[in-house]
PDB file of C-alpha atoms and ligand atoms in Angstrom:
ATOM      1  CA  MET A   1     -83.597  62.386 -20.429  1.00  0.00           C
ATOM      2  CA  GLY A   2     -80.542  62.511 -18.184  1.00  0.00           C
ATOM      3  CA  LEU A   3     -77.459  64.582 -18.860  1.00  0.00           C
ATOM      4  CA  THR A   4     -75.423  61.542 -19.900  1.00  0.00           C
ATOM      5  CA  ALA A   5     -78.063  60.549 -22.452  1.00  0.00           C
ATOM      6  CA  ILE A   6     -78.071  64.081 -23.856  1.00  0.00           C
ATOM      7  CA  THR A   7     -74.279  64.103 -24.013  1.00  0.00           C
ATOM      8  CA  ARG A   8     -74.266  60.712 -25.670  1.00  0.00           C
ATOM      9  CA  ARG A   9     -76.768  61.863 -28.291  1.00  0.00           C
ATOM     10  CA  ALA A  10     -74.803  65.016 -28.973  1.00  0.00           C
ATOM     11  CA  PHE A  11     -71.643  62.971 -29.490  1.00  0.00           C
ATOM     12  CA  THR A  12     -73.422  60.501 -31.755  1.00  0.00           C
ATOM     13  CA  ALA A  13     -74.754  63.363 -33.877  1.00  0.00           C
ATOM     14  CA  LEU A  14     -71.284  64.914 -33.982  1.00  0.00           C
ATOM     15  CA  GLY A  15     -69.772  61.553 -34.884  1.00  0.00           C
ATOM     16  CA  THR A  16     -72.082  61.149 -37.883  1.00  0.00           C
ATOM     17  CA  LEU A  17     -71.113  64.621 -39.096  1.00  0.00           C
ATOM     18  CA  CYS A  18     -67.378  64.107 -38.763  1.00  0.00           C
ATOM     19  CA  PHE A  19     -67.181  60.478 -39.819  1.00  0.00           C
ATOM     20  CA  PRO A  20     -69.578  59.517 -42.598  1.00  0.00           C
ATOM     21  CA  PRO A  21     -70.563  55.862 -42.210  1.00  0.00           C
ATOM     22  CA  HIS A  22     -68.090  53.365 -43.608  1.00  0.00           C
ATOM     23  CA  CYS A  23     -67.618  49.612 -43.327  1.00  0.00           C
ATOM     24  CA  ALA A  24     -65.703  48.793 -40.160  1.00  0.00           C
ATOM     25  CA  ALA A  25     -63.934  45.957 -41.982  1.00  0.00           C
ATOM     26  CA  CYS A  26     -63.003  47.307 -45.427  1.00  0.00           C
ATOM     27  CA  ARG A  27     -63.704  51.078 -45.111  1.00  0.00           C
ATOM     28  CA  GLU A  28     -66.138  51.130 -48.049  1.00  0.00           C
ATOM     29  CA  ALA A  29     -69.032  53.583 -47.682  1.00  0.00           C
ATOM     30  CA  THR A  30     -72.112  52.088 -46.020  1.00  0.00           C
ATOM     31  CA  GLU A  31     -75.682  53.019 -45.210  1.00  0.00           C
ATOM     32  CA  PRO A  32     -76.087  55.057 -42.013  1.00  0.00           C
ATOM     33  CA  GLY A  33     -76.805  52.817 -39.046  1.00  0.00           C
ATOM     34  CA  THR A  34     -74.896  49.843 -40.452  1.00  0.00           C
ATOM     35  CA  HIS A  35     -71.374  48.786 -39.543  1.00  0.00           C
ATOM     36  CA  LEU A  36     -70.565  46.558 -42.481  1.00  0.00           C
ATOM     37  CA  CYS A  37     -70.916  46.913 -46.239  1.00  0.00           C
ATOM     38  CA  ALA A  38     -73.086  44.330 -47.997  1.00  0.00           C
ATOM     39  CA  ALA A  39     -70.095  42.219 -49.102  1.00  0.00           C
ATOM     40  CA  CYS A  40     -68.530  42.030 -45.619  1.00  0.00           C
ATOM     41  CA  ALA A  41     -71.922  41.391 -43.997  1.00  0.00           C
ATOM     42  CA  GLU A  42     -72.423  38.485 -46.347  1.00  0.00           C
ATOM     43  CA  SER A  43     -69.051  36.933 -45.453  1.00  0.00           C
ATOM     44  CA  VAL A  44     -70.125  36.531 -41.815  1.00  0.00           C
ATOM     45  CA  GLN A  45     -70.873  32.887 -41.039  1.00  0.00           C
ATOM     46  CA  ARG A  46     -73.898  31.919 -38.959  1.00  0.00           C
ATOM     47  CA  ILE A  47     -73.853  28.752 -36.882  1.00  0.00           C
ATOM     48  CA  GLU A  48     -76.285  26.489 -38.681  1.00  0.00           C
ATOM     49  CA  PRO A  49     -77.947  23.330 -37.408  1.00  0.00           C
ATOM     50  CA  PRO A  50     -77.232  20.576 -36.714  1.00  0.00           C
ATOM     51  CA  PHE A  51     -75.236  21.606 -33.637  1.00  0.00           C
ATOM     52  CA  CYS A  52     -74.795  20.356 -30.086  1.00  0.00           C
ATOM     53  CA  GLU A  53     -77.734  21.505 -27.929  1.00  0.00           C
ATOM     54  CA  ARG A  54     -75.355  22.243 -25.113  1.00  0.00           C
ATOM     55  CA  CYS A  55     -72.259  23.889 -26.583  1.00  0.00           C
ATOM     56  CA  SER A  56     -73.423  24.730 -30.136  1.00  0.00           C
ATOM     57  CA  GLN A  57     -70.560  22.783 -31.737  1.00  0.00           C
ATOM     58  CA  GLN A  58     -71.578  22.492 -35.353  1.00  0.00           C
ATOM     59  CA  PHE A  59     -71.793  19.016 -36.792  1.00  0.00           C
ATOM     60  CA  ASP A  60     -71.209  18.276 -40.455  1.00  0.00           C
ATOM     61  CA  GLY A  61     -73.773  15.671 -41.151  1.00  0.00           C
ATOM     62  CA  ALA A  62     -77.444  14.947 -41.355  1.00  0.00           C
ATOM     63  CA  ILE A  63     -78.843  14.826 -37.838  1.00  0.00           C
ATOM     64  CA  THR A  64     -82.420  15.956 -37.520  1.00  0.00           C
ATOM     65  CA  GLN A  65     -83.133  15.483 -33.820  1.00  0.00           C
ATOM     66  CA  ALA A  66     -81.508  17.290 -30.875  1.00  0.00           C
ATOM     67  CA  PHE A  67     -78.133  15.866 -29.876  1.00  0.00           C
ATOM     68  CA  THR A  68     -75.225  16.436 -27.484  1.00  0.00           C
ATOM     69  CA  CYS A  69     -71.640  16.249 -28.777  1.00  0.00           C
ATOM     70  CA  SER A  70     -69.128  13.800 -27.290  1.00  0.00           C
ATOM     71  CA  ASN A  71     -67.248  16.617 -25.504  1.00  0.00           C
ATOM     72  CA  CYS A  72     -70.341  17.597 -23.571  1.00  0.00           C
ATOM     73  CA  ALA A  73     -71.472  14.015 -23.025  1.00  0.00           C
ATOM     74  CA  GLU A  74     -68.107  13.050 -21.498  1.00  0.00           C
ATOM     75  CA  ARG A  75     -67.786  15.825 -18.968  1.00  0.00           C
ATOM     76  CA  ASP A  76     -69.878  17.305 -16.240  1.00  0.00           C
ATOM     77  CA  VAL A  77     -70.873  20.636 -17.792  1.00  0.00           C
ATOM     78  CA  HIS A  78     -72.391  23.230 -15.459  1.00  0.00           C
ATOM     79  CA  PHE A  79     -73.907  25.677 -17.940  1.00  0.00           C
ATOM     80  CA  GLU A  80     -77.221  24.688 -19.506  1.00  0.00           C
ATOM     81  CA  CYS A  81     -76.198  25.835 -22.934  1.00  0.00           C
ATOM     82  CA  ALA A  82     -73.638  28.063 -24.627  1.00  0.00           C
ATOM     83  CA  VAL A  83     -75.196  29.964 -27.482  1.00  0.00           C
ATOM     84  CA  ALA A  84     -73.503  31.937 -30.257  1.00  0.00           C
ATOM     85  CA  ALA A  85     -75.066  32.998 -33.506  1.00  0.00           C
ATOM     86  CA  TYR A  86     -71.775  33.225 -35.432  1.00  0.00           C
ATOM     87  CA  ARG A  87     -68.647  31.254 -36.139  1.00  0.00           C
ATOM     88  CA  SER A  88     -65.349  32.739 -35.042  1.00  0.00           C
ATOM     89  CA  HIS A  89     -64.132  33.289 -38.571  1.00  0.00           C
ATOM     90  CA  GLY A  90     -63.158  36.108 -40.950  1.00  0.00           C
ATOM     91  CA  VAL A  91     -64.594  39.510 -40.056  1.00  0.00           C
ATOM     92  CA  VAL A  92     -66.106  38.237 -36.804  1.00  0.00           C
ATOM     93  CA  ARG A  93     -62.812  36.832 -35.550  1.00  0.00           C
ATOM     94  CA  ASP A  94     -60.887  39.903 -36.726  1.00  0.00           C
ATOM     95  CA  PHE A  95     -63.280  42.265 -34.921  1.00  0.00           C
ATOM     96  CA  ILE A  96     -63.105  40.311 -31.670  1.00  0.00           C
ATOM     97  CA  HIS A  97     -59.325  40.330 -31.848  1.00  0.00           C
ATOM     98  CA  ALA A  98     -59.074  44.040 -32.694  1.00  0.00           C
ATOM     99  CA  PHE A  99     -61.551  44.917 -29.936  1.00  0.00           C
ATOM    100  CA  LYS A 100     -59.825  42.848 -27.324  1.00  0.00           C
ATOM    101  CA  TYR A 101     -56.134  43.248 -28.056  1.00  0.00           C
ATOM    102  CA  ASN A 102     -55.800  46.379 -30.193  1.00  0.00           C
ATOM    103  CA  GLY A 103     -58.061  48.604 -28.139  1.00  0.00           C
ATOM    104  CA  GLN A 104     -60.500  49.246 -31.008  1.00  0.00           C
ATOM    105  CA  ARG A 105     -63.296  49.954 -28.642  1.00  0.00           C
ATOM    106  CA  HIS A 106     -65.666  51.332 -31.307  1.00  0.00           C
ATOM    107  CA  LEU A 107     -66.097  47.745 -32.540  1.00  0.00           C
ATOM    108  CA  ARG A 108     -68.188  47.035 -29.455  1.00  0.00           C
ATOM    109  CA  ARG A 109     -71.292  48.111 -31.386  1.00  0.00           C
ATOM    110  CA  PRO A 110     -71.192  45.594 -34.243  1.00  0.00           C
ATOM    111  CA  LEU A 111     -69.975  42.963 -31.769  1.00  0.00           C
ATOM    112  CA  ALA A 112     -72.893  43.656 -29.420  1.00  0.00           C
ATOM    113  CA  GLU A 113     -75.284  43.389 -32.357  1.00  0.00           C
ATOM    114  CA  TRP A 114     -73.927  39.951 -33.144  1.00  0.00           C
ATOM    115  CA  LEU A 115     -74.039  39.002 -29.484  1.00  0.00           C
ATOM    116  CA  ALA A 116     -77.665  40.143 -29.208  1.00  0.00           C
ATOM    117  CA  LYS A 117     -78.606  37.733 -32.008  1.00  0.00           C
ATOM    118  CA  SER A 118     -78.022  34.868 -29.581  1.00  0.00           C
ATOM    119  CA  LEU A 119     -80.959  36.143 -27.485  1.00  0.00           C
ATOM    120  CA  ASP A 120     -83.266  35.036 -30.313  1.00  0.00           C
ATOM    121  CA  ASP A 121     -82.144  31.427 -29.960  1.00  0.00           C
ATOM    122  CA  PRO A 122     -84.969  29.409 -28.336  1.00  0.00           C
ATOM    123  CA  ARG A 123     -82.525  28.073 -25.730  1.00  0.00           C
ATOM    124  CA  ILE A 124     -82.358  31.649 -24.404  1.00  0.00           C
ATOM    125  CA  SER A 125     -85.657  33.177 -25.515  1.00  0.00           C
ATOM    126  CA  SER A 126     -87.939  30.388 -24.308  1.00  0.00           C
ATOM    127  CA  ARG A 127     -87.269  31.097 -20.618  1.00  0.00           C
ATOM    128  CA  PRO A 128     -86.715  34.452 -18.914  1.00  0.00           C
ATOM    129  CA  PHE A 129     -83.505  35.330 -17.074  1.00  0.00           C
ATOM    130  CA  ASP A 130     -82.780  37.789 -14.291  1.00  0.00           C
ATOM    131  CA  ALA A 131     -79.370  39.196 -15.133  1.00  0.00           C
ATOM    132  CA  LEU A 132     -76.477  39.315 -17.597  1.00  0.00           C
ATOM    133  CA  VAL A 133     -73.186  38.412 -15.902  1.00  0.00           C
ATOM    134  CA  PRO A 134     -69.988  39.398 -17.728  1.00  0.00           C
ATOM    135  CA  VAL A 135     -66.919  37.173 -17.429  1.00  0.00           C
ATOM    136  CA  PRO A 136     -64.545  39.373 -15.396  1.00  0.00           C
ATOM    137  CA  LEU A 137     -60.952  40.336 -16.127  1.00  0.00           C
ATOM    138  CA  HIS A 138     -58.242  40.257 -13.499  1.00  0.00           C
ATOM    139  CA  HIS A 139     -57.473  43.801 -12.328  1.00  0.00           C
ATOM    140  CA  ILE A 140     -53.926  43.619 -13.736  1.00  0.00           C
ATOM    141  CA  ARG A 141     -55.270  42.781 -17.174  1.00  0.00           C
ATOM    142  CA  PHE A 142     -57.987  45.394 -16.751  1.00  0.00           C
ATOM    143  CA  ARG A 143     -55.301  47.989 -16.168  1.00  0.00           C
ATOM    144  CA  GLU A 144     -53.437  46.906 -19.316  1.00  0.00           C
ATOM    145  CA  ARG A 145     -56.559  46.821 -21.478  1.00  0.00           C
ATOM    146  CA  GLU A 146     -58.481  49.649 -19.801  1.00  0.00           C
ATOM    147  CA  PHE A 147     -61.798  47.922 -20.334  1.00  0.00           C
ATOM    148  CA  ASN A 148     -63.392  44.544 -19.899  1.00  0.00           C
ATOM    149  CA  GLN A 149     -64.634  43.453 -23.298  1.00  0.00           C
ATOM    150  CA  ALA A 150     -67.291  41.139 -21.858  1.00  0.00           C
ATOM    151  CA  ALA A 151     -68.665  43.882 -19.579  1.00  0.00           C
ATOM    152  CA  GLU A 152     -68.822  46.420 -22.434  1.00  0.00           C
ATOM    153  CA  LEU A 153     -70.772  43.963 -24.571  1.00  0.00           C
ATOM    154  CA  ALA A 154     -73.076  42.988 -21.700  1.00  0.00           C
ATOM    155  CA  GLU A 155     -73.902  46.683 -21.093  1.00  0.00           C
ATOM    156  CA  LEU A 156     -74.928  47.219 -24.714  1.00  0.00           C
ATOM    157  CA  VAL A 157     -77.039  44.066 -24.791  1.00  0.00           C
ATOM    158  CA  SER A 158     -78.622  45.119 -21.491  1.00  0.00           C
ATOM    159  CA  GLN A 159     -79.628  48.489 -22.985  1.00  0.00           C
ATOM    160  CA  ARG A 160     -81.329  46.608 -25.761  1.00  0.00           C
ATOM    161  CA  CYS A 161     -83.127  43.874 -23.806  1.00  0.00           C
ATOM    162  CA  GLY A 162     -83.730  45.705 -20.533  1.00  0.00           C
ATOM    163  CA  ILE A 163     -82.269  42.942 -18.364  1.00  0.00           C
ATOM    164  CA  PRO A 164     -79.691  44.343 -15.917  1.00  0.00           C
ATOM    165  CA  VAL A 165     -75.984  43.590 -15.848  1.00  0.00           C
ATOM    166  CA  LEU A 166     -74.837  41.972 -12.619  1.00  0.00           C
ATOM    167  CA  HIS A 167     -71.102  42.092 -11.946  1.00  0.00           C
ATOM    168  CA  ALA A 168     -71.354  38.931  -9.914  1.00  0.00           C
ATOM    169  CA  LEU A 169     -67.888  37.534 -10.470  1.00  0.00           C
ATOM    170  CA  LYS A 170     -64.396  38.568  -9.569  1.00  0.00           C
ATOM    171  CA  ARG A 171     -61.246  37.162 -11.076  1.00  0.00           C
ATOM    172  CA  THR A 172     -59.014  36.526  -8.123  1.00  0.00           C
ATOM    173  CA  ARG A 173     -56.126  34.824  -9.829  1.00  0.00           C
ATOM    174  CA  TYR A 174     -54.111  36.112 -12.740  1.00  0.00           C
ATOM    175  CA  THR A 175     -53.853  33.332 -15.286  1.00  0.00           C
ATOM    176  CA  SER A 176     -51.319  33.306 -18.066  1.00  0.00           C
ATOM    177  CA  THR A 177     -52.660  33.212 -21.588  1.00  0.00           C
ATOM    178  CA  GLN A 178     -54.556  30.035 -22.286  1.00  0.00           C
ATOM    179  CA  THR A 179     -54.216  29.895 -26.035  1.00  0.00           C
ATOM    180  CA  LYS A 180     -51.559  27.147 -26.077  1.00  0.00           C
ATOM    181  CA  LEU A 181     -53.280  24.882 -23.541  1.00  0.00           C
ATOM    182  CA  ASP A 182     -55.679  22.061 -24.306  1.00  0.00           C
ATOM    183  CA  ARG A 183     -59.066  21.800 -22.615  1.00  0.00           C
ATOM    184  CA  ALA A 184     -57.913  19.775 -19.587  1.00  0.00           C
ATOM    185  CA  GLU A 185     -54.931  22.083 -19.010  1.00  0.00           C
ATOM    186  CA  ARG A 186     -57.165  25.136 -19.309  1.00  0.00           C
ATOM    187  CA  MET A 187     -59.594  23.748 -16.726  1.00  0.00           C
ATOM    188  CA  GLU A 188     -56.715  23.061 -14.358  1.00  0.00           C
ATOM    189  CA  ASN A 189     -55.247  26.525 -14.963  1.00  0.00           C
ATOM    190  CA  LEU A 190     -58.603  28.173 -14.162  1.00  0.00           C
ATOM    191  CA  ARG A 191     -59.410  26.311 -10.935  1.00  0.00           C
ATOM    192  CA  GLY A 192     -60.014  28.893  -8.251  1.00  0.00           C
ATOM    193  CA  ALA A 193     -59.523  31.812 -10.646  1.00  0.00           C
ATOM    194  CA  PHE A 194     -63.047  33.184 -10.101  1.00  0.00           C
ATOM    195  CA  ARG A 195     -65.051  34.049  -7.032  1.00  0.00           C
ATOM    196  CA  VAL A 196     -68.578  35.341  -6.552  1.00  0.00           C
ATOM    197  CA  ARG A 197     -68.513  38.899  -5.177  1.00  0.00           C
ATOM    198  CA  HIS A 198     -69.638  38.939  -1.581  1.00  0.00           C
ATOM    199  CA  ASN A 199     -72.519  41.310  -2.272  1.00  0.00           C
ATOM    200  CA  ALA A 200     -73.694  39.755  -5.549  1.00  0.00           C
ATOM    201  CA  ARG A 201     -77.222  38.461  -5.340  1.00  0.00           C
ATOM    202  CA  VAL A 202     -77.089  35.297  -7.385  1.00  0.00           C
ATOM    203  CA  LYS A 203     -79.108  32.985  -5.149  1.00  0.00           C
ATOM    204  CA  GLU A 204     -82.046  31.449  -7.001  1.00  0.00           C
ATOM    205  CA  ARG A 205     -81.382  33.745  -9.940  1.00  0.00           C
ATOM    206  CA  HIS A 206     -81.440  32.633 -13.556  1.00  0.00           C
ATOM    207  CA  LEU A 207     -78.279  34.022 -15.090  1.00  0.00           C
ATOM    208  CA  VAL A 208     -76.868  34.525 -18.551  1.00  0.00           C
ATOM    209  CA  LEU A 209     -73.095  34.660 -18.602  1.00  0.00           C
ATOM    210  CA  VAL A 210     -71.551  36.901 -21.281  1.00  0.00           C
ATOM    211  CA  ASP A 211     -68.190  36.499 -23.006  1.00  0.00           C
ATOM    212  CA  ASP A 212     -66.741  37.486 -26.361  1.00  0.00           C
ATOM    213  CA  VAL A 213     -65.827  34.086 -27.715  1.00  0.00           C
ATOM    214  CA  PHE A 214     -66.357  30.454 -26.833  1.00  0.00           C
ATOM    215  CA  THR A 215     -63.254  28.434 -27.680  1.00  0.00           C
ATOM    216  CA  THR A 216     -62.977  25.326 -25.518  1.00  0.00           C
ATOM    217  CA  GLY A 217     -65.569  26.630 -23.074  1.00  0.00           C
ATOM    218  CA  SER A 218     -63.247  26.270 -20.060  1.00  0.00           C
ATOM    219  CA  THR A 219     -63.666  29.872 -18.890  1.00  0.00           C
ATOM    220  CA  VAL A 220     -67.468  29.928 -19.002  1.00  0.00           C
ATOM    221  CA  GLU A 221     -67.565  26.439 -17.520  1.00  0.00           C
ATOM    222  CA  GLU A 222     -65.498  27.504 -14.504  1.00  0.00           C
ATOM    223  CA  CYS A 223     -67.599  30.669 -14.078  1.00  0.00           C
ATOM    224  CA  SER A 224     -70.820  28.619 -14.284  1.00  0.00           C
ATOM    225  CA  ARG A 225     -69.557  26.164 -11.708  1.00  0.00           C
ATOM    226  CA  VAL A 226     -68.759  28.960  -9.270  1.00  0.00           C
ATOM    227  CA  LEU A 227     -72.140  30.675  -9.803  1.00  0.00           C
ATOM    228  CA  LEU A 228     -74.102  27.463  -9.264  1.00  0.00           C
ATOM    229  CA  HIS A 229     -72.114  26.715  -6.117  1.00  0.00           C
ATOM    230  CA  ALA A 230     -73.108  30.153  -4.854  1.00  0.00           C
ATOM    231  CA  GLY A 231     -76.763  29.235  -5.319  1.00  0.00           C
ATOM    232  CA  ALA A 232     -77.669  30.451  -8.822  1.00  0.00           C
ATOM    233  CA  ALA A 233     -80.743  28.646 -10.161  1.00  0.00           C
ATOM    234  CA  SER A 234     -79.337  28.272 -13.662  1.00  0.00           C
ATOM    235  CA  VAL A 235     -76.556  29.537 -15.897  1.00  0.00           C
ATOM    236  CA  ARG A 236     -76.758  29.871 -19.654  1.00  0.00           C
ATOM    237  CA  VAL A 237     -74.019  31.422 -21.777  1.00  0.00           C
ATOM    238  CA  ILE A 238     -74.012  33.788 -24.733  1.00  0.00           C
ATOM    239  CA  THR A 239     -70.961  34.748 -26.764  1.00  0.00           C
ATOM    240  CA  VAL A 240     -70.453  36.764 -29.944  1.00  0.00           C
ATOM    241  CA  ALA A 241     -68.885  33.786 -31.652  1.00  0.00           C
ATOM    242  CA  ARG A 242     -67.903  30.197 -31.267  1.00  0.00           C
ATOM    243  CA  GLY A 243     -64.512  28.833 -32.235  1.00  0.00           C
TER     244      GLY A 243
HETATM  245 ZN1   ZN B   1     -66.841  45.948 -46.073  1.00  0.00          ZN
HETATM  246 ZN1   ZN B   2     -71.325  20.012 -26.997  1.00  0.00          ZN
END
């Protein structure tokens, strides 16, 4: 065991002593090793079939065979699939927001647990992949936020599944916040925002791109496009939640 592992264990042990386990959402007491109380855990919404094979958009209706939604059918999508186990709603949405914008870095653990659930989806589990690639932050935003949420989550999932993290992408252009833009405007805004790092070995590699949330999919789409142009064999996407 390396020194960092020993230090980490010591801190974890210390943490349990000083902070008895409580629900990260409502502060109620919880069982050790869990982040949410039973009530909050139950409020979390899974993405249930039927959903689009490609982007996981849930469909309210009775479709029994695999289908692709009209959004994916109309455009040239570069990622094979974007998988999330949860809907961006309630506790899940609140945690992502608090993690990303309020610096509540401790939430990375429950978020990574939710993210790791997407590895069980057959679209990911049925075929091996070579690396987890986090969506990068621009260095200005990195300085503001002090961490890249996608990279933190990718690291934790990597520890669990044993597949390495590859920091293959660089965000070369600072883009203003995208929240008020529609899908076409977002795509336009992101053109040329990402580049493959010169020393990243993506050629003929099967990659899984990691981000916190899938909203319109413009960010992961642009990242996938860039990775495939650099020679990646395939790009699939996992996110904690889907909007
Ligand atoms: Zn709770
Ligand atoms: Zn779709």
